[in-house]
Amino acid sequence: MHGIRGGRATRRRARSTVLTVLTALTLVVTTAATSQAAEPPATAKASATTKSAAPSAETTETSPFASASGEDCTATAPGSKERRAGAVESCVTVTPAPAKAKTRAAGAPAAAAAAGSCDITNPGNYSYERFSYCVTGINVTYILRDSRGLEIGRGTLAVSTGADLSATATTWSEQVTVTMTGASGDVTALNAKFRVSCGAGCTATKTAPWYGGAITLGQTLTGNVTYSSPQTTGSSASFLTSYAMFVTSPGATATDPNASWDNARQVRCDDAVGGTSVAGCAVPSEMAVVPMKATSSDAGGVVATYGWAQKNLNGAWGKKGSPLTRSTTGVAGRTAATCGGFTAQPELVDTDSCADFPFGEAKEGGAPGDRCVDVIPNLGNGEWDTYVLNDGHVLDPASPCVQSHVTPAEKQFAATQLAEGFTDQRVIDGDAFELPVSTPDTTGQARCLSNPAPTPSIPNGDGWFRNETEPVPFVNQTDHADGPGLRPARAQGCIARKRGKGTGTSNPVTGMKDAEAYKTANGLTYDQSRCHLIPSVLGGKGTSELTRRNL
């Protein structure tokens, strides 16, 4: 962290969370006997769900579970129990649960309802976080009809599935739960088999959550399936998980699934984050959230700059609704462009260096430095404040970038947080991400410390100084050739407990030397016999601000 040294620059102070359209899940009711479900190994064990390593900043989004039109009907087998009961066909439909259903079905155990990290209060919809997906309220209905087309029996199955992904592993487990919630007429029991698969780049390593599948009213079948998507350095694979059910009366044999569907959104497994990151998986359509934080004890100048820019500039880069986009190529070039023309202020910041925002790690970075707001963050009174340099009194909120005066330690502190955030959220090239920034905001202090400092002002420890001038018609009352000028009019100060160290007033000889330097630097002329130099102690290391007074 750093506090600003006293100086002459004019400053302005200010106090310093669906990428894709929700895709409806389409249920496909199969009508042709063209595929045979693979039989699982005889001795497969259900594996425990892999917990996500993601931070708690995740938000939840939903995609509607869209029902298919029509139903899948199959003739009952001659001599079968159903045919003897008068049923000539069995039909299966799949629909989302009614919107009014807010709780799990009666008789289903609590553990079964909470598949993965599923939101059971929103049945009939897929729920997503960056590292999880789930769906509840899939109703599979089995109906027996006689030769007149009249219903003689009905059974209803409620299906839920859910999984937690891992930011540090490319294998995961998905819990599947089926509960028989309805039975009437000639349907008193059903047989429910379940199979899963996934797209290119992924393998379902355990395809069946259970074996057998006999179920009666109020009973629940639950078990895990598993997937694997190994990746090599730099590789990435996106795919859908897919589901198939074989629903029959007990004893009947189904050769094809009579209900099948795909996950509404893709899962992505990759080893493309970079750095020391290992391979892992995420739901890429869920916005990554990369939080950054700086306390009063941190080297937080760069982080404070990000927060200030989000609040004060129109770009609001990284705030909710204005995400940044990671770009792993051209980082150095974008940083160099934004820091172009940067002028270090070593009298204000030790080992002063440029921090750019939007930073070069984002596609939005790289705006030319001559269009940036020039700022300096300062830790005062326990909180981070930001001062605008730029020798201007009015901040242009349309500025496309920020140049910030910070120490190398502050740059490293921010870079480490950013890299860790990319790893935790699996942010790869092209991923959009939000960048919520948190810095301390102190209370219970004097009003002049709680409110923004006037414009322009100069920081002094935890407080600030402000010198005002007024115009005069002539710089030199005896020689009007110099034209009009300015003279000191009013000085203001907001003094806090922590104050900077000032230097003493200049002696006449040193003062004259300072005046010569000031005149040369600013292109001014004056009559030495009629112009006094008035040192103004500013704090920090301390410098003498040279002003002129007309006699």
Coordinates of C-alpha atoms in Angstrom, one line a residue:
M1 CA 0.0 0.0 0.0
H2 CA 1.1 3.6 -0.3
G3 CA 0.1 7.1 0.9
I4 CA 0.5 10.0 -1.5
R5 CA 3.5 12.3 -1.0
G6 CA 2.8 16.0 -1.1
G7 CA 3.0 17.6 -4.6
R8 CA 1.8 20.2 -7.0
A9 CA -0.4 18.3 -9.3
T10 CA -4.1 19.2 -9.6
R11 CA -6.2 16.3 -8.3
R12 CA -9.8 15.3 -8.0
R13 CA -10.9 12.8 -5.3
A14 CA -13.7 10.3 -5.4
R15 CA -14.8 7.4 -3.1
S16 CA -13.3 4.7 -4.0
T17 CA -21.8 -8.9 -10.0
V18 CA -26.7 -14.9 -19.5
L19 CA -24.0 -14.9 -22.0
T20 CA -26.1 -17.2 -24.1
V21 CA -29.8 -17.3 -24.7
L22 CA -31.5 -19.8 -22.4
T23 CA -31.8 -22.9 -24.5
A24 CA -34.9 -25.0 -24.0
L25 CA -34.2 -28.6 -23.3
T26 CA -35.8 -30.7 -26.0
L27 CA -37.3 -34.0 -25.1
V28 CA -37.1 -36.5 -28.0
V29 CA -39.7 -39.3 -27.9
T30 CA -38.3 -42.2 -29.9
T31 CA -40.6 -44.2 -32.1
A32 CA -38.3 -46.5 -34.0
A33 CA -36.4 -49.5 -32.5
T34 CA -33.0 -48.5 -33.8
S35 CA -30.7 -48.5 -30.7
Q36 CA -30.1 -50.9 -27.9
A37 CA -29.1 -49.4 -24.5
A38 CA -25.7 -50.6 -23.4
E39 CA -25.8 -52.9 -20.4
P40 CA -23.7 -51.7 -17.5
P41 CA -20.9 -53.7 -15.9
A42 CA -22.1 -56.2 -13.4
T43 CA -20.1 -54.8 -10.5
A44 CA -20.2 -51.0 -10.8
K45 CA -20.2 -48.9 -7.7
A46 CA -21.8 -45.5 -7.3
S47 CA -19.1 -42.9 -6.8
A48 CA -19.5 -39.9 -4.5
T49 CA -20.2 -36.6 -6.0
T50 CA -17.1 -34.4 -6.6
K51 CA -17.6 -31.1 -4.8
S52 CA -16.9 -27.9 -6.6
A53 CA -13.7 -25.9 -5.8
A54 CA -15.3 -22.7 -7.0
P55 CA -15.7 -19.7 -4.7
S56 CA -19.1 -18.8 -3.3
A57 CA -19.7 -15.9 -5.7
E58 CA -21.8 -18.1 -8.0
T59 CA -25.2 -17.0 -9.1
T60 CA -28.0 -19.4 -10.3
E61 CA -29.7 -19.2 -13.6
T62 CA -32.4 -21.4 -15.1
S63 CA -33.4 -22.9 -18.5
P64 CA -36.9 -24.1 -19.1
F65 CA -37.5 -27.8 -19.5
A66 CA -39.5 -27.9 -22.7
S67 CA -41.9 -30.8 -23.1
A68 CA -42.1 -32.7 -26.4
S69 CA -45.3 -32.8 -28.5
G70 CA -47.1 -36.1 -28.8
E71 CA -46.4 -39.4 -27.1
D72 CA -44.6 -42.6 -27.7
C73 CA -47.0 -45.6 -28.1
T74 CA -46.1 -49.2 -28.4
A75 CA -48.4 -52.2 -28.9
T76 CA -48.5 -54.5 -25.9
A77 CA -47.0 -58.0 -26.5
P78 CA -49.5 -60.8 -27.3
G79 CA -50.1 -62.9 -24.2
S80 CA -48.6 -60.3 -21.9
K81 CA -50.1 -59.3 -18.6
E82 CA -51.2 -56.0 -20.1
R83 CA -52.8 -57.7 -23.2
R84 CA -54.7 -60.1 -20.9
A85 CA -56.0 -57.1 -19.0
G86 CA -57.3 -55.6 -22.2
A87 CA -54.6 -53.1 -23.0
V88 CA -53.5 -53.1 -26.6
E89 CA -50.9 -50.3 -26.3
S90 CA -48.8 -48.5 -23.8
C91 CA -48.0 -44.8 -24.2
V92 CA -45.3 -42.6 -22.6
T93 CA -45.3 -38.8 -22.4
V94 CA -42.7 -36.6 -20.7
T95 CA -43.7 -33.1 -19.4
P96 CA -42.3 -30.6 -16.9
A97 CA -44.0 -30.5 -13.5
P98 CA -46.8 -28.0 -13.2
A99 CA -45.6 -24.5 -12.2
K100 CA -47.6 -24.6 -9.0
A101 CA -45.6 -27.6 -7.7
K102 CA -43.2 -26.1 -5.1
T103 CA -42.2 -29.1 -3.0
R104 CA -41.0 -32.6 -3.7
A105 CA -43.4 -35.4 -4.2
A106 CA -44.9 -37.1 -1.1
G107 CA -42.9 -40.2 -0.2
A108 CA -39.6 -39.1 -1.8
P109 CA -36.8 -38.9 0.7
A110 CA -35.1 -35.5 1.3
A111 CA -31.8 -36.8 0.0
A112 CA -33.3 -37.8 -3.2
A113 CA -35.0 -34.5 -3.8
A114 CA -31.8 -32.6 -3.4
A115 CA -30.0 -34.1 -6.4
G116 CA -26.6 -32.4 -6.7
S117 CA -27.1 -28.7 -5.8
C118 CA -30.5 -28.6 -7.4
D119 CA -33.1 -25.9 -6.6
I120 CA -36.2 -28.0 -5.7
T121 CA -38.3 -24.9 -5.4
N122 CA -38.3 -24.4 -9.2
P123 CA -39.5 -27.7 -10.7
G124 CA -39.7 -28.2 -14.4
N125 CA -36.6 -26.1 -15.0
Y126 CA -32.9 -26.7 -15.2
S127 CA -30.8 -24.7 -12.7
Y128 CA -27.2 -23.7 -13.4
E129 CA -24.2 -22.3 -11.5
R130 CA -20.7 -22.0 -12.9
F131 CA -19.9 -25.4 -11.3
S132 CA -23.2 -27.2 -11.1
Y133 CA -26.4 -28.2 -13.0
C134 CA -29.6 -29.9 -12.1
V135 CA -33.2 -30.4 -13.0
T136 CA -36.3 -31.4 -11.0
G137 CA -39.9 -32.0 -11.9
I138 CA -39.5 -34.1 -15.0
N139 CA -42.8 -36.1 -15.1
V140 CA -42.8 -39.3 -17.1
T141 CA -46.3 -40.7 -17.5
Y142 CA -47.1 -44.3 -18.5
I143 CA -50.6 -45.0 -19.8
L144 CA -52.4 -48.2 -20.8
R145 CA -55.2 -48.0 -23.4
D146 CA -57.7 -50.6 -24.6
S147 CA -58.8 -51.3 -28.2
R148 CA -61.3 -48.4 -28.0
G149 CA -58.5 -46.0 -27.1
L150 CA -59.8 -45.6 -23.5
E151 CA -57.3 -45.3 -20.6
I152 CA -57.4 -48.3 -18.3
G153 CA -54.3 -47.5 -16.1
R154 CA -51.8 -44.8 -15.4
G155 CA -48.5 -44.4 -13.6
T156 CA -46.4 -41.3 -13.1
L157 CA -42.7 -41.0 -12.4
A158 CA -41.0 -37.8 -11.1
V159 CA -37.3 -37.5 -12.3
S160 CA -34.5 -35.4 -10.9
T161 CA -30.8 -35.2 -11.8
G162 CA -28.0 -33.0 -10.6
A163 CA -24.3 -32.7 -10.5
D164 CA -21.4 -30.7 -9.0
L165 CA -18.5 -30.1 -11.3
S166 CA -14.9 -29.5 -10.1
A167 CA -12.6 -26.6 -11.1
T168 CA -9.7 -29.0 -10.5
A169 CA -10.9 -32.3 -11.9
T170 CA -12.3 -33.6 -15.2
T171 CA -14.3 -36.4 -13.7
W172 CA -17.6 -35.9 -11.9
S173 CA -20.7 -37.7 -10.6
E174 CA -24.4 -37.1 -11.3
Q175 CA -27.2 -38.2 -9.0
V176 CA -30.3 -39.5 -10.6
T177 CA -33.6 -39.9 -8.7
V178 CA -36.9 -41.4 -9.9
T179 CA -40.0 -41.5 -7.6
M180 CA -43.3 -43.1 -8.5
T181 CA -45.8 -40.4 -7.6
G182 CA -49.0 -41.7 -9.2
A183 CA -50.7 -45.1 -9.9
S184 CA -54.2 -45.8 -11.0
G185 CA -56.3 -48.6 -12.7
D186 CA -54.3 -51.5 -14.1
V187 CA -51.0 -49.7 -13.4
T188 CA -49.8 -50.5 -9.9
A189 CA -46.1 -50.9 -10.5
L190 CA -43.5 -49.9 -13.2
N191 CA -40.1 -50.9 -14.3
A192 CA -37.8 -47.8 -14.9
K193 CA -34.3 -48.2 -16.4
F194 CA -32.1 -45.2 -16.9
R195 CA -29.0 -44.6 -19.1
V196 CA -26.8 -41.6 -19.6
S197 CA -24.2 -40.6 -22.3
C198 CA -22.3 -37.5 -23.3
G199 CA -21.0 -35.8 -26.5
A200 CA -17.6 -35.8 -28.2
G201 CA -14.7 -35.2 -25.8
C202 CA -16.6 -36.9 -22.9
T203 CA -17.2 -40.5 -21.8
A204 CA -20.0 -41.8 -19.5
T205 CA -17.9 -44.1 -17.4
K206 CA -20.9 -45.4 -15.4
T207 CA -24.0 -45.2 -17.5
A208 CA -26.7 -46.7 -15.2
P209 CA -27.6 -45.3 -11.7
W210 CA -29.2 -48.6 -10.7
Y211 CA -29.9 -52.1 -11.9
G212 CA -33.4 -53.7 -12.1
G213 CA -35.7 -50.8 -11.8
A214 CA -38.9 -52.2 -10.3
I215 CA -40.8 -49.4 -8.5
T216 CA -44.3 -49.0 -6.8
L217 CA -46.2 -46.0 -5.6
G218 CA -44.2 -43.9 -3.1
Q219 CA -41.0 -45.7 -3.8
T220 CA -37.8 -44.1 -5.0
L221 CA -34.9 -45.2 -7.1
T222 CA -31.7 -43.3 -6.7
G223 CA -28.1 -43.7 -7.7
N224 CA -25.1 -42.1 -9.4
V225 CA -23.7 -42.1 -12.9
T226 CA -20.2 -40.8 -13.7
Y227 CA -18.4 -39.0 -16.5
S228 CA -14.9 -38.3 -17.6
S229 CA -13.4 -35.7 -20.0
P230 CA -9.6 -35.9 -19.8
Q231 CA -7.7 -32.9 -21.3
T232 CA -4.2 -32.2 -22.4
T233 CA -2.4 -28.8 -21.9
G234 CA -4.2 -26.1 -23.9
S235 CA -7.1 -28.3 -24.9
S236 CA -10.9 -27.8 -24.3
A237 CA -14.0 -29.8 -25.0
S238 CA -17.7 -28.7 -24.7
F239 CA -20.5 -31.2 -24.9
L240 CA -24.0 -32.1 -23.7
T241 CA -24.9 -34.8 -21.2
S242 CA -27.8 -37.0 -22.5
Y243 CA -30.5 -39.1 -20.8
A244 CA -32.7 -42.1 -21.8
M245 CA -35.4 -43.9 -19.9
F246 CA -37.0 -47.3 -20.6
V247 CA -40.4 -47.3 -18.9
T248 CA -42.5 -50.5 -19.0
S249 CA -44.9 -52.6 -17.0
P250 CA -43.1 -55.2 -14.8
G251 CA -41.9 -58.1 -16.9
A252 CA -42.1 -56.3 -20.2
T253 CA -39.0 -55.8 -22.2
A254 CA -38.1 -52.4 -23.9
T255 CA -35.5 -52.5 -26.6
D256 CA -35.5 -48.7 -27.1
P257 CA -35.9 -45.8 -24.7
N258 CA -39.4 -44.3 -24.8
A259 CA -38.2 -41.0 -23.3
S260 CA -34.9 -39.3 -23.9
W261 CA -33.5 -35.7 -23.6
D262 CA -30.4 -33.6 -23.5
N263 CA -29.1 -31.2 -20.9
A264 CA -30.2 -27.7 -21.8
R265 CA -26.6 -26.3 -21.6
Q266 CA -23.1 -27.6 -22.4
V267 CA -20.5 -28.6 -19.9
R268 CA -16.9 -27.7 -20.7
C269 CA -13.7 -29.4 -19.5
D270 CA -10.4 -27.8 -20.3
D271 CA -6.8 -27.4 -19.4
A272 CA -6.5 -24.0 -20.9
V273 CA -6.6 -21.5 -18.0
G274 CA -2.8 -21.3 -18.0
G275 CA -0.3 -20.6 -15.3
T276 CA -0.2 -23.4 -12.7
S277 CA -3.8 -24.3 -13.2
V278 CA -4.8 -27.9 -13.6
A279 CA -7.6 -29.2 -15.8
G280 CA -11.2 -28.9 -14.6
C281 CA -14.8 -28.5 -15.7
A282 CA -17.5 -25.7 -15.7
V283 CA -20.7 -24.6 -17.2
P284 CA -19.3 -22.0 -19.7
S285 CA -22.7 -20.2 -20.3
E286 CA -22.7 -19.3 -16.6
M287 CA -20.9 -16.0 -16.1
A288 CA -17.6 -16.3 -14.3
V289 CA -17.2 -14.0 -11.3
V290 CA -13.7 -13.0 -10.3
P291 CA -13.8 -11.0 -7.1
M292 CA -11.0 -8.7 -6.0
K293 CA -10.6 -7.2 -2.6
A294 CA -8.2 -4.8 -0.9
T295 CA -8.2 -4.0 2.9
S296 CA -6.4 -1.1 4.6
S297 CA -3.5 -3.5 5.4
D298 CA -3.1 -4.7 1.8
A299 CA -1.0 -3.3 -1.1
G300 CA -4.3 -2.4 -2.6
G301 CA -3.7 0.6 -4.8
V302 CA -4.4 -1.2 -8.1
V303 CA -7.5 -2.9 -6.8
A304 CA -8.8 0.4 -5.5
T305 CA -8.2 1.9 -9.0
Y306 CA -10.3 -0.8 -10.6
G307 CA -13.1 0.0 -8.1
W308 CA -12.9 3.7 -8.7
A309 CA -13.0 3.3 -12.5
Q310 CA -16.1 1.1 -12.2
K311 CA -17.9 3.7 -10.2
N312 CA -16.8 6.9 -12.0
L313 CA -16.3 6.0 -15.7
N314 CA -19.0 5.1 -18.2
G315 CA -17.3 1.8 -19.1
A316 CA -18.0 0.3 -15.7
W317 CA -15.6 -2.5 -16.8
G318 CA -16.3 -5.7 -14.9
K319 CA -19.5 -4.6 -13.2
K320 CA -22.6 -6.7 -13.6
G321 CA -24.0 -6.0 -17.1
S322 CA -20.5 -4.8 -18.3
P323 CA -18.4 -7.9 -18.2
L324 CA -14.7 -8.1 -19.3
T325 CA -13.5 -10.7 -21.7
R326 CA -10.3 -12.6 -21.1
S327 CA -7.8 -12.5 -23.9
T328 CA -4.6 -14.5 -23.5
T329 CA -2.8 -13.2 -26.5
G330 CA -1.5 -9.6 -27.0
V331 CA -1.5 -8.8 -23.3
A332 CA 1.8 -7.0 -23.3
G333 CA 0.8 -4.9 -26.3
R334 CA -2.5 -3.8 -24.8
T335 CA -0.7 -2.9 -21.5
A336 CA 1.9 -1.0 -23.4
A337 CA -0.7 1.0 -25.3
T338 CA -2.6 2.1 -22.3
C339 CA 0.5 2.9 -20.3
G340 CA 1.9 4.8 -23.3
G341 CA 3.0 8.3 -22.4
F342 CA 2.8 7.6 -18.6
T343 CA 4.9 10.0 -16.6
A344 CA 6.1 8.7 -13.3
Q345 CA 5.6 10.8 -10.2
P346 CA 8.3 9.6 -7.9
E347 CA 7.8 12.6 -5.6
L348 CA 4.2 11.3 -5.0
V349 CA 4.7 7.5 -5.1
D350 CA 7.9 5.6 -4.3
T351 CA 9.0 3.5 -7.3
D352 CA 6.1 4.8 -9.3
S353 CA 4.9 2.6 -12.1
C354 CA 1.8 2.4 -14.4
A355 CA -1.2 0.1 -13.8
D356 CA -3.7 0.0 -16.7
F357 CA -7.4 -0.5 -16.6
P358 CA -9.1 -2.1 -18.4
F359 CA -6.0 -4.3 -17.9
G360 CA -4.2 -6.0 -20.7
E361 CA -5.5 -9.4 -19.7
A362 CA -8.9 -8.4 -21.1
K363 CA -10.0 -7.8 -24.7
E364 CA -11.4 -4.5 -23.6
G365 CA -7.9 -3.2 -22.6
G366 CA -5.4 -1.5 -24.9
A367 CA -7.0 2.0 -25.2
P368 CA -4.4 4.6 -26.1
G369 CA -2.8 6.2 -23.0
D370 CA -3.3 9.8 -24.1
R371 CA -7.0 9.2 -23.7
C372 CA -6.8 7.8 -20.2
V373 CA -7.7 9.4 -16.9
D374 CA -4.5 9.8 -14.9
V375 CA -5.1 8.8 -11.2
I376 CA -3.3 8.1 -8.0
P377 CA -4.9 5.9 -5.3
N378 CA -4.2 6.8 -1.7
L379 CA -4.8 5.0 1.6
G380 CA -6.2 7.5 4.0
N381 CA -8.2 7.2 7.2
G382 CA -8.4 3.4 6.7
E383 CA -9.9 3.5 3.2
W384 CA -8.7 3.7 -0.3
D385 CA -9.4 7.0 -2.2
T386 CA -8.5 7.9 -5.7
Y387 CA -7.3 11.3 -6.9
V388 CA -7.5 12.5 -10.5
L389 CA -4.3 14.2 -11.9
N390 CA -4.6 15.2 -15.5
D391 CA -4.2 18.9 -14.6
G392 CA -7.9 19.2 -15.2
H393 CA -10.7 20.2 -12.9
V394 CA -13.5 18.2 -14.6
L395 CA -13.4 14.4 -14.9
D396 CA -14.5 13.1 -18.3
P397 CA -16.6 9.9 -17.5
A398 CA -16.4 8.9 -21.2
S399 CA -12.6 8.3 -20.9
P400 CA -11.9 4.8 -22.2
C401 CA -9.1 3.8 -19.7
V402 CA -7.1 4.7 -16.6
Q403 CA -3.4 5.1 -15.9
S404 CA -2.8 4.6 -12.2
H405 CA 0.4 5.6 -10.2
V406 CA 1.2 2.6 -8.1
T407 CA 4.1 0.6 -6.6
P408 CA 5.3 -2.7 -8.0
A409 CA 4.0 -4.4 -4.8
E410 CA 0.5 -3.1 -5.6
K411 CA 0.7 -4.4 -9.1
Q412 CA 1.8 -7.8 -7.9
F413 CA -1.0 -7.9 -5.3
A414 CA -3.6 -7.3 -8.0
A415 CA -2.0 -9.6 -10.6
T416 CA -2.0 -12.5 -8.0
Q417 CA -5.7 -12.0 -7.2
L418 CA -6.6 -11.9 -10.9
A419 CA -4.6 -15.1 -11.7
E420 CA -6.2 -16.9 -8.8
G421 CA -9.6 -15.8 -9.8
F422 CA -9.1 -17.0 -13.4
T423 CA -8.1 -20.4 -12.0
D424 CA -10.9 -20.7 -9.4
Q425 CA -13.5 -19.8 -12.0
R426 CA -11.9 -21.6 -15.0
V427 CA -11.8 -18.4 -17.1
I428 CA -10.2 -19.3 -20.4
D429 CA -9.5 -17.3 -23.5
G430 CA -12.7 -15.7 -24.8
D431 CA -14.7 -16.2 -21.5
A432 CA -16.6 -13.2 -20.2
F433 CA -16.3 -12.5 -16.5
E434 CA -17.5 -10.0 -13.9
L435 CA -15.0 -8.3 -11.6
P436 CA -16.7 -7.2 -8.3
V437 CA -14.3 -5.0 -6.3
S438 CA -14.4 -4.6 -2.5
T439 CA -12.5 -1.9 -0.6
P440 CA -13.1 -0.6 2.9
D441 CA -15.4 2.3 3.5
T442 CA -14.9 3.9 7.0
T443 CA -17.6 5.7 8.9
G444 CA -17.8 7.7 12.1
Q445 CA -15.4 10.5 11.0
A446 CA -15.5 14.2 10.3
R447 CA -17.7 15.2 7.5
C448 CA -14.8 16.6 5.4
L449 CA -13.2 13.1 5.7
S450 CA -16.4 11.2 4.9
N451 CA -17.3 13.3 1.9
P452 CA -15.3 13.6 -1.4
A453 CA -12.6 16.2 -1.2
P454 CA -13.1 19.4 -3.2
T455 CA -11.8 19.7 -6.7
P456 CA -8.9 20.3 -7.0
S457 CA -7.2 19.2 -3.8
I458 CA -4.1 17.5 -2.7
P459 CA -3.9 14.6 -0.1
N460 CA -2.1 15.1 3.1
G461 CA -2.0 11.9 5.2
D462 CA -5.6 11.0 5.9
G463 CA -6.8 14.5 5.0
W464 CA -6.3 17.1 2.3
F465 CA -5.3 20.6 1.4
R466 CA -6.7 23.0 -1.2
N467 CA -5.3 26.3 -2.4
E468 CA -7.5 28.6 -4.4
T469 CA -6.5 31.6 -6.6
E470 CA -8.2 34.6 -8.0
P471 CA -7.4 36.6 -11.2
V472 CA -5.6 39.9 -11.1
P473 CA -5.5 42.3 -14.1
F474 CA -1.7 42.6 -14.1
V475 CA 1.1 40.3 -13.0
N476 CA 3.3 43.4 -12.6
Q477 CA 1.6 46.5 -11.5
T478 CA 4.4 48.8 -12.8
D479 CA 5.0 46.9 -16.1
H480 CA 1.7 45.8 -17.7
A481 CA 3.5 44.0 -20.5
D482 CA 3.2 40.7 -18.6
G483 CA -0.6 40.9 -18.7
P484 CA -3.1 39.4 -16.3
G485 CA -2.3 36.6 -13.8
L486 CA -3.4 34.8 -10.6
R487 CA -2.8 35.3 -6.9
P488 CA -3.6 33.2 -3.9
A489 CA -7.1 33.8 -2.5
R490 CA -8.0 31.1 0.0
A491 CA -6.5 28.0 1.6
Q492 CA -8.5 25.1 3.0
G493 CA -7.5 22.0 4.9
C494 CA -9.1 18.9 6.3
I495 CA -6.8 17.6 9.0
A496 CA -7.0 14.0 10.2
R497 CA -5.2 12.1 12.9
K498 CA -2.6 10.8 10.5
R499 CA -0.8 13.7 8.9
G500 CA 2.1 13.8 6.5
K501 CA 5.5 15.3 7.3
G502 CA 6.1 18.7 5.7
T503 CA 9.3 20.5 5.1
G504 CA 10.1 23.9 6.5
T505 CA 9.7 27.2 4.6
S506 CA 12.3 28.0 2.0
N507 CA 15.0 30.4 3.0
P508 CA 15.4 33.4 0.7
V509 CA 18.3 31.9 -1.3
T510 CA 16.6 28.4 -1.7
G511 CA 13.3 30.1 -2.3
M512 CA 14.7 32.1 -5.2
K513 CA 16.2 29.0 -6.7
D514 CA 12.9 27.2 -6.4
A515 CA 11.2 30.2 -8.0
E516 CA 13.5 30.1 -10.9
A517 CA 12.8 26.4 -11.4
Y518 CA 9.1 27.0 -11.1
K519 CA 9.2 29.8 -13.6
T520 CA 11.2 27.8 -16.1
A521 CA 9.0 24.8 -15.8
N522 CA 5.8 26.8 -16.2
G523 CA 6.9 29.4 -18.8
L524 CA 6.2 32.3 -16.4
T525 CA 7.9 35.7 -15.9
Y526 CA 7.8 37.9 -12.9
D527 CA 9.5 40.9 -11.4
Q528 CA 11.6 39.5 -8.6
S529 CA 11.4 42.7 -6.6
R530 CA 7.6 42.6 -6.6
C531 CA 6.9 38.9 -6.3
H532 CA 7.1 36.8 -3.1
L533 CA 7.3 33.1 -2.9
I534 CA 4.9 31.5 -0.4
P535 CA 5.8 28.0 0.6
S536 CA 2.8 25.7 1.3
V537 CA 3.6 22.6 3.3
L538 CA 1.6 19.7 1.7
G539 CA 2.7 16.5 3.6
G540 CA 4.2 13.2 2.8
K541 CA 7.8 13.8 1.8
G542 CA 6.9 17.5 1.6
T543 CA 7.5 19.9 -1.2
S544 CA 7.0 23.7 -1.4
E545 CA 4.2 24.7 -3.7
L546 CA 5.3 28.0 -5.2
T547 CA 2.6 30.6 -5.7
R548 CA 2.8 34.3 -6.4
R549 CA 1.2 37.3 -4.7
N550 CA 0.8 40.7 -6.3
L551 CA 2.1 43.5 -4.1

